[in-house]
Coordinates of C-alpha atoms in Angstrom, one line a residue:
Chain A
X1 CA 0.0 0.0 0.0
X2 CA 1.4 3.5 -0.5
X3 CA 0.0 6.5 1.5
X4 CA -3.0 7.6 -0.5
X5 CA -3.6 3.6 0.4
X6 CA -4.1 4.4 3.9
X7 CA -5.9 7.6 3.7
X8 CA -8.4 6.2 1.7
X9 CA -9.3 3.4 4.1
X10 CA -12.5 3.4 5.6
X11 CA -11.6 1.6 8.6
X12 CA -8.5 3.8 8.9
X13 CA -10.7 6.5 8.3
X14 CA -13.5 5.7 11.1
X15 CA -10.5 5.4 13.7
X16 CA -7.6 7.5 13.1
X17 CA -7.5 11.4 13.1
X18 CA -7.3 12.3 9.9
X19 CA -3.8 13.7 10.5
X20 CA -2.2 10.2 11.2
X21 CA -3.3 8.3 8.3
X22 CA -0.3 8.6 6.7
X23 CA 2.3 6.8 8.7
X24 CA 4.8 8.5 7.0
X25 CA 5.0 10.7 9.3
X26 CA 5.2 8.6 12.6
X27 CA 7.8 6.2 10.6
X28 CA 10.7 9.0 10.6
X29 CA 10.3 9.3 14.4
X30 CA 10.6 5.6 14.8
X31 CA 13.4 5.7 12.6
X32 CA 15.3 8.8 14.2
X33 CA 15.4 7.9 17.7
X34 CA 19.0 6.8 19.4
X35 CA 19.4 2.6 19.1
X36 CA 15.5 1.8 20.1
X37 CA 13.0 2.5 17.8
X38 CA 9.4 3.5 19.2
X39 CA 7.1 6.4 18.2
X40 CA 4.5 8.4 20.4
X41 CA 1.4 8.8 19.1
X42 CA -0.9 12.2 20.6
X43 CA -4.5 12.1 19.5
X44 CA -4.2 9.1 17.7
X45 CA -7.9 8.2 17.2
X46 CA -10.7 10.4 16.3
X47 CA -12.9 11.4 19.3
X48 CA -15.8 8.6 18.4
X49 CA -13.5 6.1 18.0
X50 CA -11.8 6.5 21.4
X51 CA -15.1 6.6 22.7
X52 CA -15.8 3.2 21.0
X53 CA -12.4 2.1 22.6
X54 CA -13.3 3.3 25.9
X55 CA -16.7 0.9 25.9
X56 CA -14.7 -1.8 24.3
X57 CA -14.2 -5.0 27.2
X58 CA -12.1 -6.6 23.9
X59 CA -9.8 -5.4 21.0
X60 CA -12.6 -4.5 18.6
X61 CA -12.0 -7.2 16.1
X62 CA -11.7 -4.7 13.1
X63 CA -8.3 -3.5 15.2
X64 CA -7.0 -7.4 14.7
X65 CA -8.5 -8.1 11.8
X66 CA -7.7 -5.3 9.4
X67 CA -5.3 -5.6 6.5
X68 CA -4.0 -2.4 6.3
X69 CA -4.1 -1.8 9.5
X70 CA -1.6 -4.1 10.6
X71 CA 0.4 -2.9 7.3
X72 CA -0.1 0.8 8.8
X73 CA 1.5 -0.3 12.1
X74 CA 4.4 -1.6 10.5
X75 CA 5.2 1.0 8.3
X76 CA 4.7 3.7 11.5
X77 CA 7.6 1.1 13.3
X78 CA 9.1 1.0 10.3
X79 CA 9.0 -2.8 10.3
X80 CA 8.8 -4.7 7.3
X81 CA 5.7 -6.0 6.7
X82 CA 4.9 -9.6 5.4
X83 CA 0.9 -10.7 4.2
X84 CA 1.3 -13.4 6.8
X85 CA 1.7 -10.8 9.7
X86 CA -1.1 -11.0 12.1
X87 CA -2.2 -8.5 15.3
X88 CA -3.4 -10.1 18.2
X89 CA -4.2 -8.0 21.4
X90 CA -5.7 -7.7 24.5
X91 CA -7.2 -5.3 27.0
X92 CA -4.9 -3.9 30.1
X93 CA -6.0 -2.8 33.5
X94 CA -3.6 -2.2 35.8
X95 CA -5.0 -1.6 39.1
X96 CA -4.1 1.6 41.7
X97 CA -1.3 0.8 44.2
X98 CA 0.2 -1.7 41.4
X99 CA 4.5 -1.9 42.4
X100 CA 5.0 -1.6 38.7
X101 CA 6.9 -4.4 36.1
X102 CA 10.7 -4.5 35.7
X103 CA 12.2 -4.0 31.9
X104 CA 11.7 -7.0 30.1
X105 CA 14.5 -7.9 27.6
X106 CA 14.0 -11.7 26.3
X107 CA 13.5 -12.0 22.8
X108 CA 9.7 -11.7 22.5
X109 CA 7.5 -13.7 19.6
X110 CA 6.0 -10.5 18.5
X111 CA 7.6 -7.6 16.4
X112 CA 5.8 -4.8 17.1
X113 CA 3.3 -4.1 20.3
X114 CA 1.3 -1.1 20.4
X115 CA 0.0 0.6 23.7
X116 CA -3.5 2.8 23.1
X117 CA -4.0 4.1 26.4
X118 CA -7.2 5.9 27.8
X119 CA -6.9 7.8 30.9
X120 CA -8.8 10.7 31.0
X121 CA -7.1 13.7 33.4
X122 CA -3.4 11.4 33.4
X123 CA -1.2 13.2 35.5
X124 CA 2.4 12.2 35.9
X125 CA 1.8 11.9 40.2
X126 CA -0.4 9.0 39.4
X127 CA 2.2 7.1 38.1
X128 CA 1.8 3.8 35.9
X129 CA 4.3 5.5 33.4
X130 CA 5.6 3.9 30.3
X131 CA 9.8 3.9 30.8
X132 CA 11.9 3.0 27.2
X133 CA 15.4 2.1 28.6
X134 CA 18.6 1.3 26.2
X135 CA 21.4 -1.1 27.3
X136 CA 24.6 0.8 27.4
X137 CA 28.0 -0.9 28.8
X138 CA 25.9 -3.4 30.3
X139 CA 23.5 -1.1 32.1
X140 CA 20.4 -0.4 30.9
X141 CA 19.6 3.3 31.1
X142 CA 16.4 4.9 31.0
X143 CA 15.8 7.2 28.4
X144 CA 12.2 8.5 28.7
X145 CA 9.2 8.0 30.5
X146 CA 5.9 8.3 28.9
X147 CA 2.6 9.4 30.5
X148 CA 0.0 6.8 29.6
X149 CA -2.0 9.3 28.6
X150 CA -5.7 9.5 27.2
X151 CA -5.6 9.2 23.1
X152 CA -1.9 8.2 23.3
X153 CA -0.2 5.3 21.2
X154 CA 3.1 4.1 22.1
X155 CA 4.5 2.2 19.1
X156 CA 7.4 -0.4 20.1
X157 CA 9.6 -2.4 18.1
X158 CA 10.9 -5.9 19.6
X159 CA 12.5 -7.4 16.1
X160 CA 15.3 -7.2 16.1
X161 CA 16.5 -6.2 19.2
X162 CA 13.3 -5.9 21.8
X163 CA 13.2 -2.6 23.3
X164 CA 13.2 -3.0 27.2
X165 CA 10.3 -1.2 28.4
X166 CA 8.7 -1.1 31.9
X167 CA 6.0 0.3 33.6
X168 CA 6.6 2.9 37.1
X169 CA 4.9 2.1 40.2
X170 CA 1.1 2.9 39.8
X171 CA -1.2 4.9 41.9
X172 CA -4.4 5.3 40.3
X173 CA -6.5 2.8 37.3
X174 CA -4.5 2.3 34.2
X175 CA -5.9 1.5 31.5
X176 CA -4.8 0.5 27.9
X177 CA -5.5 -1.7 25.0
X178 CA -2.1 -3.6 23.9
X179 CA -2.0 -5.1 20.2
X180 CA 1.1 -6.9 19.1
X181 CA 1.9 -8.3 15.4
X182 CA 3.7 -11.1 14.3
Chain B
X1 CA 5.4 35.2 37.2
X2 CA 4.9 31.8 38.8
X3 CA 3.0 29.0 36.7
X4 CA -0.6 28.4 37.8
X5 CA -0.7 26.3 40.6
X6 CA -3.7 25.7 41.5
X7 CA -6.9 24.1 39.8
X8 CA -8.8 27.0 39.3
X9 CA -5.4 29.0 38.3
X10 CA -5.3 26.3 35.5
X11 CA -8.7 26.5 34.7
X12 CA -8.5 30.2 34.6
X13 CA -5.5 29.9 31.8
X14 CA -7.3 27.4 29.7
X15 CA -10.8 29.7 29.9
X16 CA -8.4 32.6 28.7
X17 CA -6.9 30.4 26.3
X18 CA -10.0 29.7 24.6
X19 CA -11.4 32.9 25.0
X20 CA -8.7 34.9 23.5
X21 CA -8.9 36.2 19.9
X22 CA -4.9 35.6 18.9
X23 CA -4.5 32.2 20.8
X24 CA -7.5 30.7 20.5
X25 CA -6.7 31.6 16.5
X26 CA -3.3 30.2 16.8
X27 CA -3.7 27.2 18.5
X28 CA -5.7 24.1 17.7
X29 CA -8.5 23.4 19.8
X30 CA -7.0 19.7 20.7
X31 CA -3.6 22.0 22.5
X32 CA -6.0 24.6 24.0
X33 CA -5.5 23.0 27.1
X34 CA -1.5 22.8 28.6
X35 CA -2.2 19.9 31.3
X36 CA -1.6 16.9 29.2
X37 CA 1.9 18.8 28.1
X38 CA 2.6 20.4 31.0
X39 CA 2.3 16.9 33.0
X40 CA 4.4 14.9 30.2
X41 CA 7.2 17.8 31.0
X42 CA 6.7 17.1 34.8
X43 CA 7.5 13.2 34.1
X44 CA 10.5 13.5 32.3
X45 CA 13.1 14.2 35.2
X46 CA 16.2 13.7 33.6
X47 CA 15.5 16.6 31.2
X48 CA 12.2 18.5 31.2
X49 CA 10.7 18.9 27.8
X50 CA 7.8 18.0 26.1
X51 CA 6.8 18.3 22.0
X52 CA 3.4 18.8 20.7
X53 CA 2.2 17.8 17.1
X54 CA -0.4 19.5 14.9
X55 CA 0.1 22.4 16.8
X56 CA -1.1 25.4 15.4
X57 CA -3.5 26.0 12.5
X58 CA -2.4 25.2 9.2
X59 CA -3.3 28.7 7.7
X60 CA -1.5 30.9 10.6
X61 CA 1.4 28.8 10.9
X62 CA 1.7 29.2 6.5
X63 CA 1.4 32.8 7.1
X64 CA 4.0 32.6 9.5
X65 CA 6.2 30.6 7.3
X66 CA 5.5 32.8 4.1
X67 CA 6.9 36.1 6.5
X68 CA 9.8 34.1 7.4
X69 CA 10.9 33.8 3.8
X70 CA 10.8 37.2 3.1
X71 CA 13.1 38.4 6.0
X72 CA 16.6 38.9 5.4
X73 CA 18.8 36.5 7.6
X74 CA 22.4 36.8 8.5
X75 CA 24.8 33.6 9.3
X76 CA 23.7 33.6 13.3
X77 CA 26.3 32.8 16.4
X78 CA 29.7 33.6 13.9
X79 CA 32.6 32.2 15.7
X80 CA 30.7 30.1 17.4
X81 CA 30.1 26.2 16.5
X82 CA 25.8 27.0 16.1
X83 CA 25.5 26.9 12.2
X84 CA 22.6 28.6 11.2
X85 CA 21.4 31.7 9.6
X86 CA 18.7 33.9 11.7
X87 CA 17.1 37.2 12.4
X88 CA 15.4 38.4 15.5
X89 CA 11.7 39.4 15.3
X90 CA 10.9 40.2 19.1
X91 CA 11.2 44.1 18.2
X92 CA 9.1 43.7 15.1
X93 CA 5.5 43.7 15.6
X94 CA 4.8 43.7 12.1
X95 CA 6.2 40.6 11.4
X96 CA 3.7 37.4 10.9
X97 CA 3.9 35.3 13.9
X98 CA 4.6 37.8 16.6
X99 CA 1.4 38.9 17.4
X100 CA 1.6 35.3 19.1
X101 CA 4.6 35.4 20.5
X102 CA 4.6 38.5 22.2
X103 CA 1.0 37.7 23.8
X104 CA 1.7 38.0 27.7
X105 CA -1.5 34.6 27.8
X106 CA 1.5 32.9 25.0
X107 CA 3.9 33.4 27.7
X108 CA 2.0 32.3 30.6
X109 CA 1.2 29.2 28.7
X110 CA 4.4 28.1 28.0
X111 CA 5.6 28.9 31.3
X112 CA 2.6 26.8 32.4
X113 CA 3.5 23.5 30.0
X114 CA 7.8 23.3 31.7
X115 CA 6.2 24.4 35.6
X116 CA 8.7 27.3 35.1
X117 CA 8.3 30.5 36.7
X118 CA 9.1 34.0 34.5
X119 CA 11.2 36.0 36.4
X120 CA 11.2 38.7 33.8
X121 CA 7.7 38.7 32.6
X122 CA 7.4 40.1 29.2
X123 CA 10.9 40.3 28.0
X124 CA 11.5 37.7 25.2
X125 CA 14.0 37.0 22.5
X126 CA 12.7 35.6 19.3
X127 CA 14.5 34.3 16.1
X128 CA 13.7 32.9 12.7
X129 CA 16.3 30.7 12.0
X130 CA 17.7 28.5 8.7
X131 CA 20.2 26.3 8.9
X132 CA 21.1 25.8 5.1
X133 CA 21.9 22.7 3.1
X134 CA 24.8 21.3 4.1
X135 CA 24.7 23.3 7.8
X136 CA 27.8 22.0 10.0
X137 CA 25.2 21.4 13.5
X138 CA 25.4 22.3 16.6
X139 CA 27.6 21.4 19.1
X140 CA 26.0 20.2 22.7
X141 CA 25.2 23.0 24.9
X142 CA 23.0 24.5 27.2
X143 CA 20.9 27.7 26.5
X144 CA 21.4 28.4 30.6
X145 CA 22.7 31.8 30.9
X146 CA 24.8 33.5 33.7
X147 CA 24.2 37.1 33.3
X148 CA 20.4 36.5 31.5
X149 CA 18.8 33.2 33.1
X150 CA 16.7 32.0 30.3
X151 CA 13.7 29.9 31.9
X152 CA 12.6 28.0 28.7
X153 CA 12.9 28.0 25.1
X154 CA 9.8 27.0 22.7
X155 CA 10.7 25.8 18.8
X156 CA 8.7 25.4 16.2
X157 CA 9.5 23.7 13.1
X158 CA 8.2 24.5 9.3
X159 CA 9.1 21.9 7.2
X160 CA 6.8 19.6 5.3
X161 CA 7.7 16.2 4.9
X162 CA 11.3 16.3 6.4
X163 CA 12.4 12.7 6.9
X164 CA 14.8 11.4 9.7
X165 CA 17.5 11.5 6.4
X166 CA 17.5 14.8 6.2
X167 CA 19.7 15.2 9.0
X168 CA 18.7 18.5 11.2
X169 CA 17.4 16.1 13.9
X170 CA 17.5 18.5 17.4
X171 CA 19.3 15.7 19.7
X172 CA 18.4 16.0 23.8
X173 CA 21.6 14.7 26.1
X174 CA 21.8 14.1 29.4
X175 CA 25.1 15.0 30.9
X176 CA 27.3 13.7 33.9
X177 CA 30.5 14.2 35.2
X178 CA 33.6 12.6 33.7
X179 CA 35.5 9.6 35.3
X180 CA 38.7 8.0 36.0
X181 CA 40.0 6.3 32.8
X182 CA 37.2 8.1 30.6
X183 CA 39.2 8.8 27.1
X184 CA 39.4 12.1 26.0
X185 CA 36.6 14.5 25.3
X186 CA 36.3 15.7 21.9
X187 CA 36.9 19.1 22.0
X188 CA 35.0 22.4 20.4
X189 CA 38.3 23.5 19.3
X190 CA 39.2 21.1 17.0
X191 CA 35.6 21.4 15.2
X192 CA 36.0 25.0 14.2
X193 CA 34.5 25.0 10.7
X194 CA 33.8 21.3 10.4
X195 CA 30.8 19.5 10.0
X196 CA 29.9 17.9 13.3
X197 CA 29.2 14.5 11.5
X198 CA 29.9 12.4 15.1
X199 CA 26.5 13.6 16.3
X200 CA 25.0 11.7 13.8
X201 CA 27.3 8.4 14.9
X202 CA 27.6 8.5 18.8
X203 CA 25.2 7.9 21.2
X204 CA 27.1 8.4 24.0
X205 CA 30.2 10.2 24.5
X206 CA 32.7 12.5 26.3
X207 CA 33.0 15.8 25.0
X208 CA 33.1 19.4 26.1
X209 CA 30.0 20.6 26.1
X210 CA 29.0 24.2 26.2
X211 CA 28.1 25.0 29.7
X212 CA 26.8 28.2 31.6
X213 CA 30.8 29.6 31.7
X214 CA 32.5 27.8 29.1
X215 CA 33.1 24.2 27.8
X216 CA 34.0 21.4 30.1
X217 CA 34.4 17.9 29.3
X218 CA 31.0 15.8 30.3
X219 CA 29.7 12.4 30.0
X220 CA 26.8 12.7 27.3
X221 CA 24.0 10.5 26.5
X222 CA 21.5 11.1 23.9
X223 CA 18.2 10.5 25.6
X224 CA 15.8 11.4 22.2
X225 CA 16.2 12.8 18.4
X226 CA 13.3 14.9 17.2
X227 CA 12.2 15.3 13.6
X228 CA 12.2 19.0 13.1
X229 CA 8.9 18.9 11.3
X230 CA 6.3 20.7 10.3
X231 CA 3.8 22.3 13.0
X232 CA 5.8 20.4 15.6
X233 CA 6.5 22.1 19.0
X234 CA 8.9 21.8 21.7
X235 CA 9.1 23.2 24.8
X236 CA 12.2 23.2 26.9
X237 CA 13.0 24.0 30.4
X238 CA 16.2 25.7 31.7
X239 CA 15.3 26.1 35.2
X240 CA 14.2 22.5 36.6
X241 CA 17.2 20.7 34.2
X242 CA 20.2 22.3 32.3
X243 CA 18.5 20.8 29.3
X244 CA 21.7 19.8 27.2
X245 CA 20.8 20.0 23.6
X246 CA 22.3 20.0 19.9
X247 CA 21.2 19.7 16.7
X248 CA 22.6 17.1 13.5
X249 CA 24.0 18.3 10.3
X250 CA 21.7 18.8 7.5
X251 CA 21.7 17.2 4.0
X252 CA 20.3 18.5 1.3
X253 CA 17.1 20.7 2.7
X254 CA 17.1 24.0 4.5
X255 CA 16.2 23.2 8.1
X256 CA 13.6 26.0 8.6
X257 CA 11.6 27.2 12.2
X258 CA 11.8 29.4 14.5
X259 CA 13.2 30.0 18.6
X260 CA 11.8 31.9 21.3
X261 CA 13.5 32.0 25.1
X262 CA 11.4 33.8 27.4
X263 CA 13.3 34.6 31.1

């Protein structure tokens, strides 16, 4: 698919904002950033479709399911992208008073997990943040922390090299859906 | 001026935001309110900054870019190892963009998104800046000042479809001391004229950075690389962290946007 592809989507269309149908754009931050490639992702989906997201207990199927949607994740990671690829996700709720998870660095199955988080009012005291790290001389170091905030994707890449990536001690619901590709 | 503190200090921001003629203009409806920003600042502790996408209307931001083309620029920083050609506008009123940038509710707003506190409301210094084809970078350094404490500095960026190629990529470092056994640093006077090409190679590295009073050699690690493009924002704080920055040579494009430090 080139990018007129993806704009002209209707599924894209019902869930993106218009300004990220074109991955283009997300791809050259995945692609600049230092050794670990991830993108952020403000406003990703138009206001109904969050809204849909919010209500969802499941991935909505159409988020699994879709052709070019799985092609648009990979070319926002920058990730080559294979027919056979296929999304599979789940729901995340991580409760208040949660100690948080440590950085996870064994070779995963998937290549690319996306976070779409929605958490109205996120403010950094609550916690729950997303941390990237990079392993340098044998120590990983952290290099940003992410508020998992409302509308916000966080795009990972794990092929190759996974990126370690951990979540901060939480203090108040977390919520996010999580689809990875394979 | 402190940043709004308190809920209904915030609320009373965003209610000005909305209700003013030039911001509300400026600004797209989805940035009207700082919190999301300002609290993305707030979580990064190593260096407190935050960038906004889709920032401004399309229309405005043109206008803007349209003016800057027909300013006159001069090579910016000579001597110095800042390639870039710039002018300032905070003096010119009549220039497109300014009526923005000067707005005391713009400055309160920015102060606002890095928790940073103006301790000389109203005084601003604003440039339009290109770094040509071929610019040489700029070396590490902080915008902290001794004499002028600048608390922030907000970019914007102008250019359609710039791609991570391109080069121009504004590079954030965090910066520790050097240690026993640490090689040597690179050093700013041996790059006098070059291109700063390692920037593009090295992560990590020790090198005299440009501090408050001078170079010293420092541990630097790039934390993040930012695509300078198109309606893209950053906001960076000088007060909280030293914010260490610099900025990759460019390839074939001019590198186009614009800087304001407000103190």
């Amino acid at each position: 698919m080139d990018r007129t592809d993806f704009t002209r989507d209707a599924m894209l269309q019902r869930w993106l904002s218009p300004q990220h149908l074109d991955p283009t754009r997300i791809r050259e931050d995945s692609r600049c950033r230092p050794c670990v490639g991830y993108a952020v992702v403000d406003h990703v989906f138009r206001p109904e479709a969050l809204e849909r997201l919010r209500e969802a207990k499941e991935v909505p199927e159409e988020l699994l399911a879709h052709r070019p949607w799985i092609h648009w994740l990979h070319v926002a990671t920058d990730m080559p992208y294979g027919e056979s690829a296929i999304a599979e996700g789940a729901p995340m709720i991580i409760p208040a008073d949660h100690p948080g998870t440590q950085p996870d660095e064994q070779r995963p199955v998937h290549k690319i997990t996306a976070y779409f988080h929605t958490n109205r009012d996120r403010r950094a005291a609550d916690g729950g943040l997303l941390q990237i790290w990079r392993r340098e001389r044998g120590l990983l170091k952290l290099v940003d922390a992410l508020i998992p905030a409302d509308n916000r994707a966080v795009l990972l890449t794990l092929a190759p090299v996974p990126i370690p990536h951990s979540i901060s001690p939480n203090r108040k619901e977390r919520r996010a859906f999580a689809i990875h590709t394979r | 001026m402190p940043s709004p503190s308190t809920p209904d200090d915030v609320k009373d921001l965003i209610r000005a935001v909305k209700e003013s003629p030039v911001l509300s203009a400026w600004i797209r409806p989805a940035w009207h309110d700082p919190r999301p920003l300002a609290e993305q600042a707030c979580a990064r502790e190593l260096l407190r900054w935050v960038s906004a996408d889709d920032f401004f209307d399309e229309a405005h931001l043109d206008a803007l870019q349209d003016g800057h083309r027909e300013l006159q620029l001069s090579e910016d920083d000579v001597g110095l190892l800042y390639h870039s050609h710039a002018v300032r506008v905070d003096k010119r009123p009549e220039v497109a963009g300014t009526e923005l940038l000067l707005d005391p509710l713009w400055h309160r707003y920015t102060a606002y998104v890095l928790g940073a506190t103006l301790h000389t409301p109203g005084r601003t210094v604003i440039k339009y800046r290109r770094h040509p084809p071929g610019s040489r970078g700029f070396w590490p350094h902080t915008d902290r000042d001794h004499e002028n404490p600048k608390a922030l500095a907000v970019l914007g960026y102008l250019n359609r479809g710039w791609r991570a190629e391109d080069g121009g990529l504004l590079q954030l470092w965090e910066m520790s001391a050097v240690e026993p056994g640490d090689p040597e640093p690179r050093r700013w006077d041996d790059w006098e004229g070059r291109t700063l090409d390692f920037l593009e190679r090295e992560p990590s590295m020790i090198i005299e950075a440009a501090d408050v009073l001078g170079v010293r050699p420092m541990r630097a690690r790039v934390l993040d690389q930012i695509v300078p493009r198109y309606n893209r924002m950053v906001f960076m704080d000088f007060q909280t962290t030293p914010s260490f920055h610099s900025i990759t040579p460019t390839g074939t494009r001019p590198r186009e946007g614009f800087v304001q430090w407000l103190y």
